[in-house]
Amino acid sequence: MSEHLHHHDKDKQDLNKFGYAQELLRSMGGFSNFAISFSIISILTGAVSLYGHGLTYGGPGMMGFGWPIVALFVMFVAAAMAELASAIPTAGALYHWAAILKNKRWGWYTEWINLIGQIGIVAGIDYSVALFADPLLGGVFGYTSNNTTVLIAFTVILLTHVISQSHRHPHRRQAQ
C-alpha cells in the first residue's frame, strides 16, 4: 500500500514540475475516446482514398510490401512518441515535449506545425468524402460528377465544419 502512495506522490511531483496541479476529470467515456482516436487515425484518407492510387502507380507489389514496410517504420515513430509521453505525461504534450527537450520557441513552432497538420487532416478527410459523396449524389440527383461538382461538394462539407464549430454548444465548457 505504501508503495502505491509513493508512486502517487511521484506522479503528483512530476505534474507539478510541468506546471500542472493533479486533477482527474472523467468527462469522456469509452465511446468518445474511441471516436476521437478513430478520427485521428483517419482510415478514410489513408486507406480508402489512396488505395486506387497505390494500385495504379505502384501495383500489387507496392500494396503488398510497401504498406507493411511503411507501417513498421510508423510503429518506430509511435514507440518513440510513447516513450516521450510516458516521460512527460501531460495534456498539450507536443508543446511540453518540445519546450522541455529544447526550449519554448521550439514548443511554439511545434504547436503551430501541429495546428497546420490538423487543418490539413480535416481538409484531406473532407476532400475524400467529397470524392466519394459527389458521384453518389450525382446518381441520386441526376447530374454527372466532374471536378467542379467535387469542388462544390468539398466546399459545402468544409462550410458545415466551420458553421458547426463556430457556434457555442451547450456541452462545451467556456475557455478560462
Tab-separated table of C-alpha atoms in Angstrom:
chain	number	residue	atom	x	y	z
A	1	MET	CA	0.000	0.000	0.000
A	2	SER	CA	2.785	2.435	0.881
A	3	GLU	CA	4.465	1.716	-2.472
A	4	HIS	CA	1.253	2.752	-4.248
A	5	LEU	CA	1.133	6.010	-2.257
A	6	HIS	CA	4.803	6.674	-3.016
A	7	HIS	CA	4.110	6.192	-6.750
A	8	HIS	CA	1.087	8.516	-6.457
A	9	ASP	CA	3.253	11.208	-4.803
A	10	LYS	CA	5.892	10.865	-7.542
A	11	ASP	CA	3.209	11.380	-10.212
A	12	LYS	CA	1.982	14.469	-8.385
A	13	GLN	CA	5.537	15.836	-8.178
A	14	ASP	CA	6.112	15.170	-11.901
A	15	LEU	CA	2.945	17.057	-12.836
A	16	ASN	CA	3.857	19.936	-10.522
A	17	LYS	CA	7.275	20.108	-12.203
A	18	PHE	CA	5.479	20.707	-15.533
A	19	GLY	CA	3.245	23.373	-14.001
A	20	TYR	CA	0.108	21.283	-13.527
A	21	ALA	CA	-1.972	20.561	-10.457
A	22	GLN	CA	-3.063	16.949	-10.230
A	23	GLU	CA	-6.731	16.526	-11.113
A	24	LEU	CA	-8.681	13.836	-12.842
A	25	LEU	CA	-11.717	14.780	-14.892
A	26	ARG	CA	-13.659	11.801	-16.202
A	27	SER	CA	-15.994	13.553	-18.602
A	28	MET	CA	-15.082	11.428	-21.635
A	29	GLY	CA	-16.443	7.900	-21.887
A	30	GLY	CA	-15.062	4.927	-23.721
A	31	PHE	CA	-17.042	5.542	-26.891
A	32	SER	CA	-15.925	9.205	-27.059
A	33	ASN	CA	-12.308	8.158	-26.623
A	34	PHE	CA	-12.694	5.560	-29.380
A	35	ALA	CA	-14.385	8.098	-31.685
A	36	ILE	CA	-11.601	10.652	-31.281
A	37	SER	CA	-8.896	8.020	-31.742
A	38	PHE	CA	-10.588	6.596	-34.833
A	39	SER	CA	-10.948	10.100	-36.304
A	40	ILE	CA	-7.275	10.848	-35.792
A	41	ILE	CA	-6.264	7.545	-37.385
A	42	SER	CA	-8.126	8.749	-40.467
A	43	ILE	CA	-8.879	5.495	-42.227
A	44	LEU	CA	-10.866	7.356	-44.863
A	45	THR	CA	-7.970	9.497	-46.122
A	46	GLY	CA	-5.233	6.950	-45.630
A	47	ALA	CA	-6.561	3.688	-46.951
A	48	VAL	CA	-9.715	4.299	-48.927
A	49	SER	CA	-8.759	7.387	-50.910
A	50	LEU	CA	-5.206	6.235	-51.723
A	51	TYR	CA	-5.901	2.564	-52.413
A	52	GLY	CA	-6.635	3.099	-56.112
A	53	HIS	CA	-3.654	5.458	-56.449
A	54	GLY	CA	-1.333	2.842	-54.978
A	55	LEU	CA	-2.621	0.073	-57.230
A	56	THR	CA	-2.480	2.267	-60.341
A	57	TYR	CA	1.028	3.654	-59.880
A	58	GLY	CA	2.705	1.049	-57.675
A	59	GLY	CA	0.867	-2.136	-58.425
A	60	PRO	CA	0.201	-5.067	-56.142
A	61	GLY	CA	3.849	-5.163	-55.038
A	62	MET	CA	3.623	-1.685	-53.589
A	63	MET	CA	0.387	-2.529	-51.827
A	64	GLY	CA	1.621	-5.895	-50.577
A	65	PHE	CA	5.115	-4.919	-49.489
A	66	GLY	CA	5.170	-1.117	-49.362
A	67	TRP	CA	2.403	-0.528	-46.860
A	68	PRO	CA	3.648	-3.103	-44.324
A	69	ILE	CA	7.175	-1.660	-44.526
A	70	VAL	CA	5.872	1.868	-44.009
A	71	ALA	CA	3.663	0.589	-41.170
A	72	LEU	CA	6.753	-0.890	-39.486
A	73	PHE	CA	8.552	2.470	-39.574
A	74	VAL	CA	5.408	4.237	-38.332
A	75	MET	CA	5.496	1.855	-35.373
A	76	PHE	CA	9.054	3.035	-34.611
A	77	VAL	CA	7.805	6.630	-34.560
A	78	ALA	CA	4.864	5.595	-32.346
A	79	ALA	CA	7.248	3.833	-29.940
A	80	ALA	CA	9.425	6.948	-29.694
A	81	MET	CA	6.376	9.118	-29.046
A	82	ALA	CA	5.092	6.634	-26.445
A	83	GLU	CA	8.437	6.862	-24.655
A	84	LEU	CA	8.168	10.648	-24.577
A	85	ALA	CA	4.530	10.526	-23.496
A	86	SER	CA	5.384	8.270	-20.559
A	87	ALA	CA	8.227	10.572	-19.505
A	88	ILE	CA	6.190	13.799	-19.837
A	89	PRO	CA	2.559	12.745	-19.170
A	90	THR	CA	0.652	15.975	-19.706
A	91	ALA	CA	-2.100	17.272	-21.933
A	92	GLY	CA	-0.685	19.506	-24.644
A	93	ALA	CA	2.265	17.163	-24.646
A	94	LEU	CA	3.650	18.220	-28.033
A	95	TYR	CA	4.312	21.721	-26.751
A	96	HIS	CA	5.710	20.433	-23.474
A	97	TRP	CA	7.946	17.839	-25.088
A	98	ALA	CA	9.500	20.391	-27.416
A	99	ALA	CA	9.684	23.137	-24.787
A	100	ILE	CA	11.292	20.901	-22.178
A	101	LEU	CA	13.572	18.990	-24.545
A	102	LYS	CA	14.770	22.142	-26.366
A	103	ASN	CA	13.149	25.481	-25.436
A	104	LYS	CA	9.835	27.396	-25.530
A	105	ARG	CA	10.484	28.633	-29.051
A	106	TRP	CA	10.644	25.028	-30.309
A	107	GLY	CA	7.454	24.330	-28.383
A	108	TRP	CA	5.754	27.256	-30.131
A	109	TYR	CA	6.881	26.040	-33.575
A	110	THR	CA	5.801	22.511	-32.742
A	111	GLU	CA	2.290	23.602	-31.811
A	112	TRP	CA	1.887	25.741	-34.933
A	113	ILE	CA	3.058	22.885	-37.143
A	114	ASN	CA	0.594	20.620	-35.323
A	115	LEU	CA	-2.228	23.118	-35.954
A	116	ILE	CA	-1.357	23.296	-39.661
A	117	GLY	CA	-1.325	19.488	-39.757
A	118	GLN	CA	-4.725	19.274	-38.075
A	119	ILE	CA	-6.184	21.732	-40.594
A	120	GLY	CA	-4.648	19.672	-43.407
A	121	ILE	CA	-6.106	16.466	-41.949
A	122	VAL	CA	-9.606	17.940	-41.836
A	123	ALA	CA	-9.266	19.232	-45.398
A	124	GLY	CA	-7.951	15.849	-46.600
A	125	ILE	CA	-10.771	13.921	-44.953
A	126	ASP	CA	-13.354	16.356	-46.321
A	127	TYR	CA	-11.910	16.069	-49.818
A	128	SER	CA	-12.046	12.268	-49.604
A	129	VAL	CA	-15.670	12.490	-48.511
A	130	ALA	CA	-16.384	14.820	-51.450
A	131	LEU	CA	-14.717	12.389	-53.876
A	132	PHE	CA	-16.985	9.640	-52.568
A	133	ALA	CA	-20.198	11.608	-51.988
A	134	ASP	CA	-20.307	13.631	-55.225
A	135	PRO	CA	-20.703	10.675	-57.630
A	136	LEU	CA	-23.178	9.146	-55.190
A	137	LEU	CA	-25.226	12.348	-55.083
A	138	GLY	CA	-24.884	12.686	-58.855
A	139	GLY	CA	-26.559	9.330	-59.304
A	140	VAL	CA	-29.358	10.269	-56.915
A	141	PHE	CA	-29.996	13.779	-58.277
A	142	GLY	CA	-29.247	13.048	-61.939
A	143	TYR	CA	-26.100	15.044	-62.675
A	144	THR	CA	-22.682	13.953	-63.888
A	145	SER	CA	-19.860	14.226	-61.377
A	146	ASN	CA	-16.845	16.273	-62.529
A	147	ASN	CA	-14.057	18.319	-60.965
A	148	THR	CA	-16.329	21.320	-60.467
A	149	THR	CA	-19.050	19.364	-58.667
A	150	VAL	CA	-16.429	17.657	-56.451
A	151	LEU	CA	-15.075	21.103	-55.545
A	152	ILE	CA	-18.586	22.326	-54.729
A	153	ALA	CA	-19.212	19.269	-52.532
A	154	PHE	CA	-15.829	19.817	-50.830
A	155	THR	CA	-16.705	23.463	-50.144
A	156	VAL	CA	-20.098	22.557	-48.693
A	157	ILE	CA	-18.537	19.931	-46.423
A	158	LEU	CA	-15.863	22.383	-45.228
A	159	LEU	CA	-18.511	25.038	-44.576
A	160	THR	CA	-20.541	22.604	-42.477
A	161	HIS	CA	-17.460	22.100	-40.302
A	162	VAL	CA	-16.900	25.846	-39.998
A	163	ILE	CA	-20.521	26.537	-39.105
A	164	SER	CA	-20.826	23.663	-36.649
A	165	GLN	CA	-17.603	24.635	-34.855
A	166	SER	CA	-18.201	28.381	-34.768
A	167	HIS	CA	-21.377	28.169	-32.702
A	168	ARG	CA	-21.240	27.648	-28.974
A	169	HIS	CA	-22.611	24.264	-27.973
A	170	PRO	CA	-24.150	23.830	-24.505
A	171	HIS	CA	-21.961	20.783	-23.725
A	172	ARG	CA	-18.699	22.697	-24.263
A	173	ARG	CA	-17.047	24.352	-21.329
A	174	GLN	CA	-16.221	28.040	-21.541
A	175	ALA	CA	-12.485	28.680	-22.066
A	176	GLN	CA	-10.999	30.281	-18.988
